Amino acid sequence: MSLLELTDKLIQWVSEMARTQGYSPEWAGFFTAIAIMLAVGGFVLGFISVVAMLLIWMERKVSGHMQSRIGPNRVGPFGLFQSIADAVKLLLKEDIAPKMVDKPVWWLAPIIIVVPAVLSFLCFPFHKGWIPLDLNLGLLFIMAIGSVSVIAIFMAGYGSNNKYSLIGGMRTVAQIISYEVPAILAIVPVVMLAGSLSFGQIIEAQSFRWNLFSLWGIVSFIIYVISGTAEINRTPFDIPEAESELVAGYHTEYSGMKFALFFVAEYTNMVIVSMIASAVFLGGYYLPFGLGASPVWMLLKVFAMIFLLMWFRWTFPRLRVDQMMIFGWKVLLPISFANIAWVGIWMALKL
Amino acid sequence: MNFPFIPDEEDRIMIEGYMEQIAFLILALFAVVGGLITVTHRHPIYCALGLILCFLSISGFYAMLGAPFLAAVQVIIYAGSIMTLFVFVIMLMDLTREDLKMPPSKFSTVVASFLGFVLLLEMLMIIGGGFLTGKMGSWTPEKVDSVGHTRVLAQVLFTEYLYPFEIISFVLVVALVGAILLGKKKLHLGGKE
């Protein structure tokens, strides 16, 4: 059943309901509009929750095997239902609000942090023509939306009214704003060569040769993966929530469902960063050298990228704050500028 | 809309129109509430949050008006600048709960009410003169769509408006140099102490 038929069924069902309740056609249309918006929102929220649960299970398995353990193996086959059990536990947990927190800010932070994660799926390129909305400037849109999450993290850090959380929040501001610059600059050469910011056109430009198969492509890819890891606060850049220094950083004071929302956002952002890396550098749904195209390759690439990020987490030690800042501004930024200049000169010579 | 019915193109357009209206109303509500919080709240952190709420809603308006580039840039720039504002509030102002309960000084109340009154008068004069309709430029929405939104912007910015663009970047560089000068602990001019 196609998506259009599905929405048509929904429209029929809701307007039928509105008619039996004795509402006018205008009101029926209004209710249908609200129903469609709620249905889409609910679907995306459910989707990202399931993906996050799957990834949490995956991370525990990966970390277990990297440390010569087995990981979760009791609940369900291969411990697959462990995440569901955890989710039920988090849902049923008492919601504790510390006495001295800045209530409105503290309450809103976990809600706001999910918003960019949900919105980013708007441009997820599953397959040729299977992009929910192939915006003219999809890449810029995702980058812009991603920069909103820093506000939520800072709100959590500030609203908790706790020294460790505040330090975590301040570190996040410094880190995300610093690493956003190389992350965007690493993508600029791709945009220059493809001549477009839309995911569809960038992937079409790689139908034969991925962007990774060139010197500038490798450099851009490495810069993007490093700064992407930093933007989603994962080890070796998990300075905002460094356990050994800051208890749990910005989410120290959260428990139950609020904590779960931070978790969902973290894993969804991981999917988004992997999606951008695979769409922009790894050819999206295309195999190299015209060997074929399928949404399966896209998903496989995304999962390979997620595995890479998990591999980083369990094998690298955490950076110090000053090392992190120096690495971002004095190493990644000049290299990405040199990379852009190199691609620009190459384009000028070729034309 | 007739019952029972199979939705046709007309019904879809009607429902899309409703969705657009709902989105507009939500954005408008957020923009107004954010603006009100910005000007009325005593706590600077809340003011900054109200400001970002207002700006994000306005970027939603840009997106709905067919200016997606402006919307994206608005989000990128203001998300970063509001974070800087937060850091300023925390690092430089060092507020306690007692500070916030202090009544504002008489001087600032008088000046602020005078300026607010002037602004209100100006707005009333503009609204009283009928809503202004801008002059129609050479770039119609259809023409922009045919070339590509970002491409049009880049072409116009780097040809027609090159000098203003360069002057603005020069001003920004001056501001950067000033910030670095202020941030230095000791100045070493001429290489010698």
Coordinates of C-alpha atoms in Angstrom, one line a residue:
Chain A
M1 CA 0.0 0.0 0.0
S2 CA 1.5 3.3 -1.0
L3 CA 1.8 6.3 1.3
L4 CA -0.9 8.2 -0.7
E5 CA -3.4 5.4 -0.3
L6 CA -2.6 5.2 3.4
T7 CA -3.3 8.9 3.8
D8 CA -6.5 8.6 1.7
K9 CA -7.7 5.8 4.1
L10 CA -6.9 8.1 7.0
I11 CA -8.8 11.0 5.4
Q12 CA -11.8 8.8 4.7
W13 CA -11.9 7.4 8.2
V14 CA -11.6 10.7 10.0
S15 CA -14.1 12.5 7.8
E16 CA -16.5 9.6 8.2
M17 CA -16.2 9.9 12.0
A18 CA -16.7 13.7 11.8
R19 CA -19.8 13.2 9.7
T20 CA -21.4 10.7 12.0
Q21 CA -20.8 13.2 14.9
G22 CA -22.7 15.8 12.8
Y23 CA -19.9 18.2 11.9
S24 CA -19.8 20.3 8.7
P25 CA -17.4 19.4 5.8
E26 CA -15.1 22.3 6.8
W27 CA -14.7 20.9 10.3
A28 CA -14.2 17.5 8.9
G29 CA -11.3 18.8 6.8
F30 CA -9.9 20.6 9.8
F31 CA -10.0 17.4 11.9
T32 CA -8.4 15.4 9.1
A33 CA -5.5 17.9 8.9
I34 CA -4.9 17.6 12.6
A35 CA -5.2 13.8 12.4
I36 CA -2.6 13.6 9.6
M37 CA -0.2 15.8 11.5
L38 CA -0.6 13.8 14.6
A39 CA -0.2 10.5 12.7
V40 CA 3.0 11.6 11.0
G41 CA 4.4 12.9 14.3
G42 CA 3.5 9.7 16.1
F43 CA 4.9 7.5 13.4
V44 CA 8.3 9.3 13.4
L45 CA 8.5 9.3 17.3
G46 CA 7.7 5.6 17.4
F47 CA 10.3 5.0 14.7
I48 CA 13.1 6.8 16.4
S49 CA 12.3 5.2 19.8
V50 CA 12.5 1.7 18.2
V51 CA 15.7 2.6 16.4
A52 CA 17.2 4.0 19.6
M53 CA 16.3 0.8 21.5
L54 CA 17.9 -1.3 18.8
L55 CA 21.0 0.8 18.9
I56 CA 21.3 0.7 22.7
W57 CA 21.2 -3.1 22.4
M58 CA 23.8 -3.0 19.6
E59 CA 26.1 -0.7 21.6
R60 CA 26.0 -3.0 24.6
K61 CA 26.7 -6.0 22.5
V62 CA 29.6 -4.3 20.7
S63 CA 31.1 -3.0 23.9
G64 CA 30.7 -6.4 25.5
H65 CA 32.6 -8.2 22.7
M66 CA 35.3 -5.5 22.5
Q67 CA 35.9 -6.0 26.2
S68 CA 35.8 -9.9 26.0
R69 CA 32.4 -10.0 27.6
I70 CA 29.1 -11.3 26.1
G71 CA 26.8 -8.3 26.8
P72 CA 23.1 -8.7 27.5
N73 CA 22.0 -12.3 26.9
R74 CA 19.2 -13.1 29.3
V75 CA 16.1 -11.3 28.0
G76 CA 14.9 -12.8 24.8
P77 CA 17.1 -14.3 22.0
F78 CA 20.6 -12.8 22.1
G79 CA 19.3 -10.4 24.8
L80 CA 17.3 -8.5 22.1
F81 CA 14.5 -7.6 24.5
Q82 CA 16.8 -6.1 27.1
S83 CA 16.2 -2.6 25.7
I84 CA 12.4 -3.1 25.9
A85 CA 12.8 -4.2 29.5
D86 CA 15.0 -1.1 30.1
A87 CA 12.4 1.2 28.4
V88 CA 9.6 -0.3 30.6
K89 CA 11.7 0.3 33.7
L90 CA 12.5 3.9 32.7
L91 CA 8.8 4.5 32.0
L92 CA 7.6 3.1 35.3
K93 CA 10.3 4.9 37.4
E94 CA 9.3 7.7 39.8
D95 CA 9.9 11.0 38.2
I96 CA 12.1 12.9 40.7
A97 CA 12.4 16.7 40.4
P98 CA 15.1 18.1 42.7
K99 CA 14.0 20.9 44.9
M100 CA 16.3 23.7 43.7
V101 CA 16.1 23.2 39.9
D102 CA 15.0 26.0 37.7
K103 CA 11.6 24.3 36.9
P104 CA 10.5 25.6 33.5
V105 CA 14.0 25.4 31.9
W106 CA 14.7 22.0 33.5
W107 CA 11.3 20.6 32.3
L108 CA 11.6 21.8 28.7
A109 CA 15.2 20.7 28.0
P110 CA 14.5 17.0 27.4
I111 CA 11.5 17.8 25.2
I112 CA 13.4 20.3 23.1
I113 CA 16.4 17.9 22.6
V114 CA 14.1 15.4 20.8
V115 CA 12.8 18.1 18.3
P116 CA 15.9 18.4 16.1
A117 CA 16.4 14.6 16.2
V118 CA 12.9 14.1 14.8
L119 CA 13.0 16.9 12.3
S120 CA 16.3 15.6 10.8
F121 CA 14.5 12.5 9.4
L122 CA 12.7 14.8 7.0
C123 CA 15.6 14.5 4.6
F124 CA 16.6 10.9 5.1
P125 CA 17.5 9.6 1.6
F126 CA 16.4 5.9 1.7
H127 CA 16.4 5.4 -2.1
K128 CA 16.1 7.3 -5.3
G129 CA 12.8 9.2 -4.9
W130 CA 12.3 7.7 -1.4
I131 CA 13.2 10.9 0.4
P132 CA 10.4 12.2 2.6
L133 CA 11.1 15.7 1.5
D134 CA 14.0 16.3 -0.9
L135 CA 14.6 19.9 0.1
N136 CA 16.6 22.2 -2.3
L137 CA 19.0 22.7 0.6
G138 CA 18.6 19.5 2.6
L139 CA 22.2 19.5 3.9
L140 CA 22.1 23.0 5.2
F141 CA 18.7 22.3 6.8
I142 CA 20.0 19.3 8.7
M143 CA 23.1 21.3 9.8
A144 CA 20.8 24.2 11.0
I145 CA 18.4 21.9 12.8
G146 CA 21.3 20.1 14.5
S147 CA 22.7 23.3 15.9
V148 CA 19.5 23.7 18.0
S149 CA 20.3 20.7 20.2
V150 CA 23.1 22.7 21.8
I151 CA 20.4 25.0 23.3
A152 CA 18.6 22.0 24.9
I153 CA 21.8 20.6 26.4
F154 CA 22.7 24.0 27.8
M155 CA 19.2 24.4 29.2
A156 CA 19.5 21.1 30.9
G157 CA 22.9 22.1 32.3
Y158 CA 21.7 25.5 33.5
G159 CA 18.3 24.4 34.7
S160 CA 19.7 21.6 36.9
N161 CA 21.2 24.3 39.2
N162 CA 24.2 22.1 39.9
K163 CA 27.9 22.9 39.5
Y164 CA 28.7 19.7 37.6
S165 CA 25.7 20.1 35.2
L166 CA 26.6 23.8 34.6
I167 CA 30.2 22.9 33.8
G168 CA 28.9 20.2 31.4
G169 CA 26.6 22.7 29.7
M170 CA 29.4 25.3 29.3
R171 CA 31.7 22.6 27.8
T172 CA 29.0 21.6 25.4
V173 CA 28.6 25.1 24.1
A174 CA 32.3 25.4 23.5
Q175 CA 32.5 22.0 21.9
I176 CA 29.5 22.0 19.6
I177 CA 30.1 25.5 18.4
S178 CA 33.7 24.8 17.7
Y179 CA 33.2 21.5 15.9
E180 CA 30.2 22.7 13.9
V181 CA 32.6 24.8 11.8
P182 CA 34.9 21.9 10.5
A183 CA 31.8 19.7 10.1
I184 CA 30.2 22.2 7.7
L185 CA 33.5 23.0 6.0
A186 CA 34.2 19.3 5.4
I187 CA 31.0 19.1 3.4
V188 CA 31.7 22.2 1.4
P189 CA 33.9 20.5 -1.3
V190 CA 31.2 18.0 -1.9
V191 CA 28.6 20.7 -2.4
M192 CA 31.1 22.6 -4.7
L193 CA 31.5 19.6 -7.0
A194 CA 27.9 18.4 -6.9
G195 CA 26.7 22.0 -7.4
S196 CA 23.7 21.4 -5.1
L197 CA 22.7 21.2 -1.4
S198 CA 20.0 18.6 -1.9
F199 CA 20.7 15.0 -0.8
G200 CA 19.1 13.6 -4.0
Q201 CA 21.5 15.5 -6.3
I202 CA 24.6 14.9 -4.2
I203 CA 23.9 11.1 -4.2
E204 CA 23.1 11.1 -8.0
A205 CA 26.5 12.8 -8.6
Q206 CA 28.1 9.8 -6.9
S207 CA 26.3 7.1 -8.9
F208 CA 29.6 5.9 -10.5
R209 CA 32.4 7.2 -8.2
W210 CA 31.9 7.8 -4.5
N211 CA 33.3 11.0 -3.1
L212 CA 35.5 8.9 -0.9
F213 CA 37.6 7.7 -3.8
S214 CA 39.9 10.7 -4.0
L215 CA 42.4 12.5 -1.8
W216 CA 40.2 15.4 -0.9
G217 CA 37.3 12.9 -0.3
I218 CA 39.3 10.9 2.3
V219 CA 40.4 14.1 4.1
S220 CA 36.9 15.5 4.2
F221 CA 35.4 12.2 5.3
I222 CA 37.9 11.9 8.2
I223 CA 37.3 15.5 9.3
Y224 CA 33.5 15.0 9.1
V225 CA 33.5 11.8 11.1
I226 CA 35.7 13.4 13.8
S227 CA 33.7 16.5 14.1
G228 CA 30.4 14.6 13.8
T229 CA 31.5 12.5 16.8
A230 CA 32.3 15.7 18.7
E231 CA 28.9 17.2 17.8
I232 CA 27.0 14.3 19.2
N233 CA 29.1 14.2 22.4
R234 CA 30.4 10.7 22.0
T235 CA 33.7 9.4 23.3
P236 CA 36.5 10.5 22.7
F237 CA 34.6 13.8 22.8
D238 CA 32.2 13.0 25.7
I239 CA 33.7 15.9 27.7
P240 CA 30.2 17.4 28.6
E241 CA 29.2 14.3 30.4
A242 CA 32.6 12.9 31.5
E243 CA 31.7 10.4 34.2
S244 CA 35.0 10.6 36.0
E245 CA 35.0 14.4 36.3
L246 CA 31.4 15.6 36.2
V247 CA 29.2 12.7 37.5
A248 CA 27.0 12.7 34.4
G249 CA 27.4 16.3 33.2
Y250 CA 24.3 18.0 32.0
H251 CA 21.9 15.0 32.7
T252 CA 23.0 14.4 36.2
E253 CA 19.7 15.5 37.7
Y254 CA 17.4 13.7 35.3
S255 CA 15.8 10.3 35.9
G256 CA 13.1 8.1 34.5
M257 CA 11.5 9.2 31.2
K258 CA 13.4 12.5 31.0
F259 CA 16.7 10.7 31.1
A260 CA 15.4 8.3 28.5
L261 CA 14.6 11.2 26.1
F262 CA 18.2 12.3 26.3
F263 CA 19.2 8.8 25.5
V264 CA 16.9 8.6 22.5
A265 CA 18.2 11.9 21.2
E266 CA 21.8 10.8 21.5
Y267 CA 21.2 7.6 19.5
T268 CA 19.0 9.4 16.9
N269 CA 21.7 12.0 16.4
M270 CA 24.1 9.1 15.8
V271 CA 21.9 7.8 13.1
I272 CA 21.7 11.3 11.5
V273 CA 25.5 11.8 11.5
S274 CA 26.0 8.3 10.0
M275 CA 23.3 9.1 7.5
I276 CA 25.0 12.3 6.4
A277 CA 28.4 10.6 6.2
S278 CA 27.0 7.7 4.1
A279 CA 24.9 10.0 1.8
V280 CA 27.6 12.6 1.3
F281 CA 30.8 10.5 1.1
L282 CA 29.8 6.9 0.7
G283 CA 27.4 7.2 -2.3
G284 CA 24.2 6.8 -0.4
Y285 CA 22.1 4.0 -2.0
Y286 CA 24.7 3.4 -4.8
L287 CA 27.3 0.7 -4.9
P288 CA 30.6 2.0 -6.4
F289 CA 31.3 1.8 -10.2
G290 CA 27.7 1.4 -11.2
L291 CA 27.2 -2.0 -9.6
G292 CA 23.7 -1.3 -8.5
A293 CA 21.5 0.8 -6.2
S294 CA 19.2 -0.3 -3.4
P295 CA 17.9 1.0 -0.1
V296 CA 19.6 -2.0 1.6
W297 CA 23.0 -0.5 0.8
M298 CA 22.0 2.8 2.3
L299 CA 20.9 1.1 5.6
L300 CA 24.0 -1.1 5.6
K301 CA 26.2 1.9 5.2
V302 CA 24.4 3.7 8.0
F303 CA 24.9 0.8 10.3
A304 CA 28.5 0.4 9.3
M305 CA 29.0 4.1 10.2
I306 CA 27.2 3.6 13.5
F307 CA 29.5 0.6 14.2
L308 CA 32.5 2.8 13.5
L309 CA 31.3 5.4 16.0
M310 CA 30.8 2.7 18.6
W311 CA 34.2 1.3 17.8
F312 CA 35.6 4.8 18.6
R313 CA 33.8 4.9 21.8
W314 CA 35.2 1.6 23.2
T315 CA 38.8 2.0 22.0
F316 CA 39.7 5.7 22.4
P317 CA 40.4 7.4 25.7
R318 CA 38.7 10.8 26.4
L319 CA 40.4 14.0 25.4
R320 CA 41.1 16.8 27.8
V321 CA 39.2 20.0 27.3
D322 CA 42.1 22.1 26.1
Q323 CA 43.3 19.3 23.8
M324 CA 39.8 19.1 22.4
M325 CA 39.7 22.9 21.7
I326 CA 43.2 23.0 20.2
F327 CA 42.5 20.0 18.0
G328 CA 39.3 21.6 16.6
W329 CA 40.6 25.1 15.9
K330 CA 44.3 24.5 15.1
V331 CA 44.2 21.1 13.4
L332 CA 40.8 20.4 11.8
L333 CA 39.9 23.9 10.8
P334 CA 43.1 24.7 8.8
I335 CA 43.1 21.3 7.1
S336 CA 39.5 21.7 6.0
F337 CA 40.2 25.2 4.6
A338 CA 43.2 23.8 2.7
N339 CA 41.0 21.1 1.4
I340 CA 38.4 23.6 0.1
A341 CA 41.2 25.6 -1.5
W342 CA 42.6 22.5 -3.2
V343 CA 39.3 21.4 -4.6
G344 CA 38.6 25.0 -5.7
I345 CA 42.0 25.2 -7.6
W346 CA 41.3 21.7 -9.1
M347 CA 37.9 22.8 -10.3
A348 CA 39.2 26.0 -11.8
L349 CA 42.0 24.2 -13.7
K350 CA 39.6 21.5 -14.9
L351 CA 37.0 24.0 -16.2
Chain B
M1 CA -16.6 17.5 0.4
N2 CA -19.3 15.0 -0.1
F3 CA -20.0 11.9 2.0
P4 CA -19.0 9.1 1.6
F5 CA -16.2 10.1 -0.6
I6 CA -12.9 9.2 -2.2
P7 CA -10.6 12.1 -1.6
D8 CA -9.7 13.9 -4.8
E9 CA -7.2 16.6 -5.6
E10 CA -9.5 19.4 -4.4
D11 CA -9.9 17.8 -0.9
R12 CA -6.2 17.2 -0.6
I13 CA -5.6 20.9 -1.4
M14 CA -8.2 21.9 1.2
I15 CA -6.6 19.7 3.9
E16 CA -3.1 21.0 3.0
G17 CA -4.5 24.5 3.4
Y18 CA -5.8 23.6 6.9
M19 CA -2.4 22.1 7.8
E20 CA -0.6 25.2 6.7
Q21 CA -3.0 27.4 8.7
I22 CA -2.5 25.2 11.8
A23 CA 1.3 25.4 11.4
F24 CA 1.0 29.2 10.9
L25 CA -1.1 29.6 14.0
I26 CA 1.3 27.6 16.2
L27 CA 4.3 29.5 14.9
A28 CA 2.5 32.8 15.4
L29 CA 1.6 31.9 18.9
F30 CA 5.2 30.9 19.7
A31 CA 6.6 34.1 18.1
V32 CA 4.3 36.4 20.1
V33 CA 4.8 34.5 23.4
G34 CA 8.6 34.4 22.8
G35 CA 8.6 38.2 22.2
L36 CA 6.5 38.9 25.3
I37 CA 8.8 36.7 27.5
T38 CA 11.8 38.5 26.0
V39 CA 10.6 42.0 27.0
T40 CA 8.7 41.2 30.3
H41 CA 10.7 38.6 32.1
R42 CA 13.2 39.8 34.8
H43 CA 15.6 36.9 34.4
P44 CA 18.1 37.3 31.6
I45 CA 18.3 33.5 30.9
Y46 CA 14.5 33.5 30.3
C47 CA 14.8 36.5 28.1
A48 CA 17.4 34.8 26.0
L49 CA 15.1 31.7 25.8
G50 CA 12.2 33.8 24.8
L51 CA 14.3 35.5 22.1
I52 CA 15.4 32.1 20.6
L53 CA 11.8 30.9 20.6
C54 CA 10.8 34.1 18.7
F55 CA 13.6 33.8 16.2
L56 CA 13.0 30.1 15.5
S57 CA 9.3 30.8 14.9
I58 CA 10.3 33.6 12.5
S59 CA 12.6 31.2 10.7
G60 CA 9.5 28.9 10.3
F61 CA 7.7 31.9 8.7
Y62 CA 10.6 32.3 6.3
A63 CA 10.4 28.7 5.3
M64 CA 6.6 29.0 4.8
L65 CA 7.1 32.1 2.6
G66 CA 9.4 30.2 0.2
A67 CA 12.8 31.5 1.6
P68 CA 14.3 28.3 2.9
F69 CA 17.9 29.6 2.8
L70 CA 17.0 32.5 5.0
A71 CA 15.3 30.2 7.4
A72 CA 18.3 27.8 7.7
V73 CA 20.7 30.7 8.1
Q74 CA 18.5 32.3 10.7
V75 CA 18.5 29.1 12.8
I76 CA 22.3 28.5 12.4
I77 CA 23.3 32.1 13.3
Y78 CA 20.8 32.7 16.1
A79 CA 21.3 29.3 17.8
G80 CA 25.0 30.1 18.1
S81 CA 24.6 33.7 19.1
I82 CA 22.0 32.9 21.8
M83 CA 24.4 30.4 23.3
T84 CA 27.0 33.2 23.5
L85 CA 24.4 35.3 25.2
F86 CA 23.8 32.6 27.8
V87 CA 27.5 32.3 28.4
F88 CA 27.7 36.1 28.9
V89 CA 24.8 36.0 31.4
I90 CA 26.5 33.3 33.4
M91 CA 30.1 34.4 33.3
L92 CA 29.8 38.2 33.4
M93 CA 26.6 39.0 35.3
D94 CA 26.9 36.6 38.2
L95 CA 23.3 37.0 39.2
T96 CA 21.8 35.8 42.5
R97 CA 18.2 35.4 43.3
E98 CA 18.2 38.6 45.4
D99 CA 19.5 40.7 42.4
L100 CA 16.5 39.7 40.4
K101 CA 14.0 41.0 43.1
M102 CA 15.5 44.5 43.1
P103 CA 13.2 47.0 41.4
P104 CA 14.6 48.7 38.3
S105 CA 16.0 52.2 38.7
K106 CA 13.8 55.2 38.1
F107 CA 16.0 56.6 35.3
S108 CA 15.8 53.4 33.2
T109 CA 12.0 53.2 33.7
V110 CA 11.5 56.7 32.4
V111 CA 13.8 56.3 29.4
A112 CA 12.4 52.9 28.5
S113 CA 8.8 54.1 28.7
F114 CA 9.6 57.1 26.6
L115 CA 11.4 55.0 23.9
G116 CA 8.6 52.4 24.0
F117 CA 6.0 55.2 23.5
V118 CA 7.9 56.6 20.5
L119 CA 8.1 53.1 19.0
L120 CA 4.4 52.6 19.5
L121 CA 3.6 55.9 17.8
E122 CA 5.8 55.0 14.9
M123 CA 4.1 51.7 14.5
L124 CA 0.6 53.3 14.8
M125 CA 1.6 55.8 12.1
I126 CA 2.7 53.1 9.7
I127 CA -0.4 51.0 10.3
G128 CA -2.6 54.1 10.1
G129 CA -1.2 54.9 6.7
G130 CA -2.4 51.5 5.4
F131 CA -0.3 48.5 5.0
L132 CA 2.6 49.0 2.7
T133 CA 3.0 46.9 -0.3
G134 CA 6.6 46.6 -1.5
K135 CA 7.7 47.4 -5.0
M136 CA 7.7 44.3 -7.2
G137 CA 11.3 43.4 -8.0
S138 CA 12.6 41.6 -11.1
W139 CA 12.9 38.2 -9.2
T140 CA 9.5 36.6 -9.0
P141 CA 9.0 33.4 -7.1
E142 CA 8.6 31.5 -10.4
K143 CA 11.9 32.8 -11.7
V144 CA 13.7 32.0 -8.4
D145 CA 12.3 28.5 -8.4
S146 CA 13.5 27.9 -12.0
V147 CA 17.1 28.8 -11.2
G148 CA 17.3 27.5 -7.7
H149 CA 17.0 29.5 -4.5
T150 CA 20.6 29.3 -3.2
R151 CA 22.0 29.9 -6.7
V152 CA 20.0 33.1 -7.2
L153 CA 21.1 34.4 -3.8
A154 CA 24.8 33.7 -4.4
Q155 CA 24.7 35.2 -7.9
V156 CA 23.0 38.4 -6.7
L157 CA 25.1 38.6 -3.6
F158 CA 28.5 38.3 -5.3
T159 CA 27.7 40.5 -8.4
E160 CA 25.2 43.2 -7.7
Y161 CA 25.8 43.5 -4.0
L162 CA 29.5 42.7 -3.9
Y163 CA 30.6 46.1 -2.4
P164 CA 28.1 46.1 0.5
F165 CA 29.0 42.4 1.1
E166 CA 32.7 43.2 1.3
I167 CA 32.1 46.3 3.5
I168 CA 30.1 44.2 5.9
S169 CA 32.8 41.5 6.1
F170 CA 35.4 44.3 6.8
V171 CA 33.3 45.6 9.7
L172 CA 33.0 42.1 11.1
V173 CA 36.8 41.7 10.9
V174 CA 37.2 44.9 12.8
A175 CA 34.9 43.6 15.5
L176 CA 36.9 40.4 15.6
V177 CA 40.2 42.3 16.0
G178 CA 38.6 44.3 18.8
A179 CA 37.5 41.2 20.6
I180 CA 41.0 39.7 20.4
L181 CA 42.5 42.9 21.7
L182 CA 40.2 43.0 24.7
G183 CA 40.8 39.3 25.3
K184 CA 44.6 39.7 25.5
K185 CA 45.9 40.0 29.1
K186 CA 49.0 42.1 28.2
L187 CA 49.7 44.1 25.0
H188 CA 53.1 43.8 23.5
L189 CA 53.3 46.6 21.0
G190 CA 56.5 46.9 18.9
G191 CA 57.9 43.6 20.0
K192 CA 59.5 45.1 23.2
E193 CA 58.1 45.2 26.8

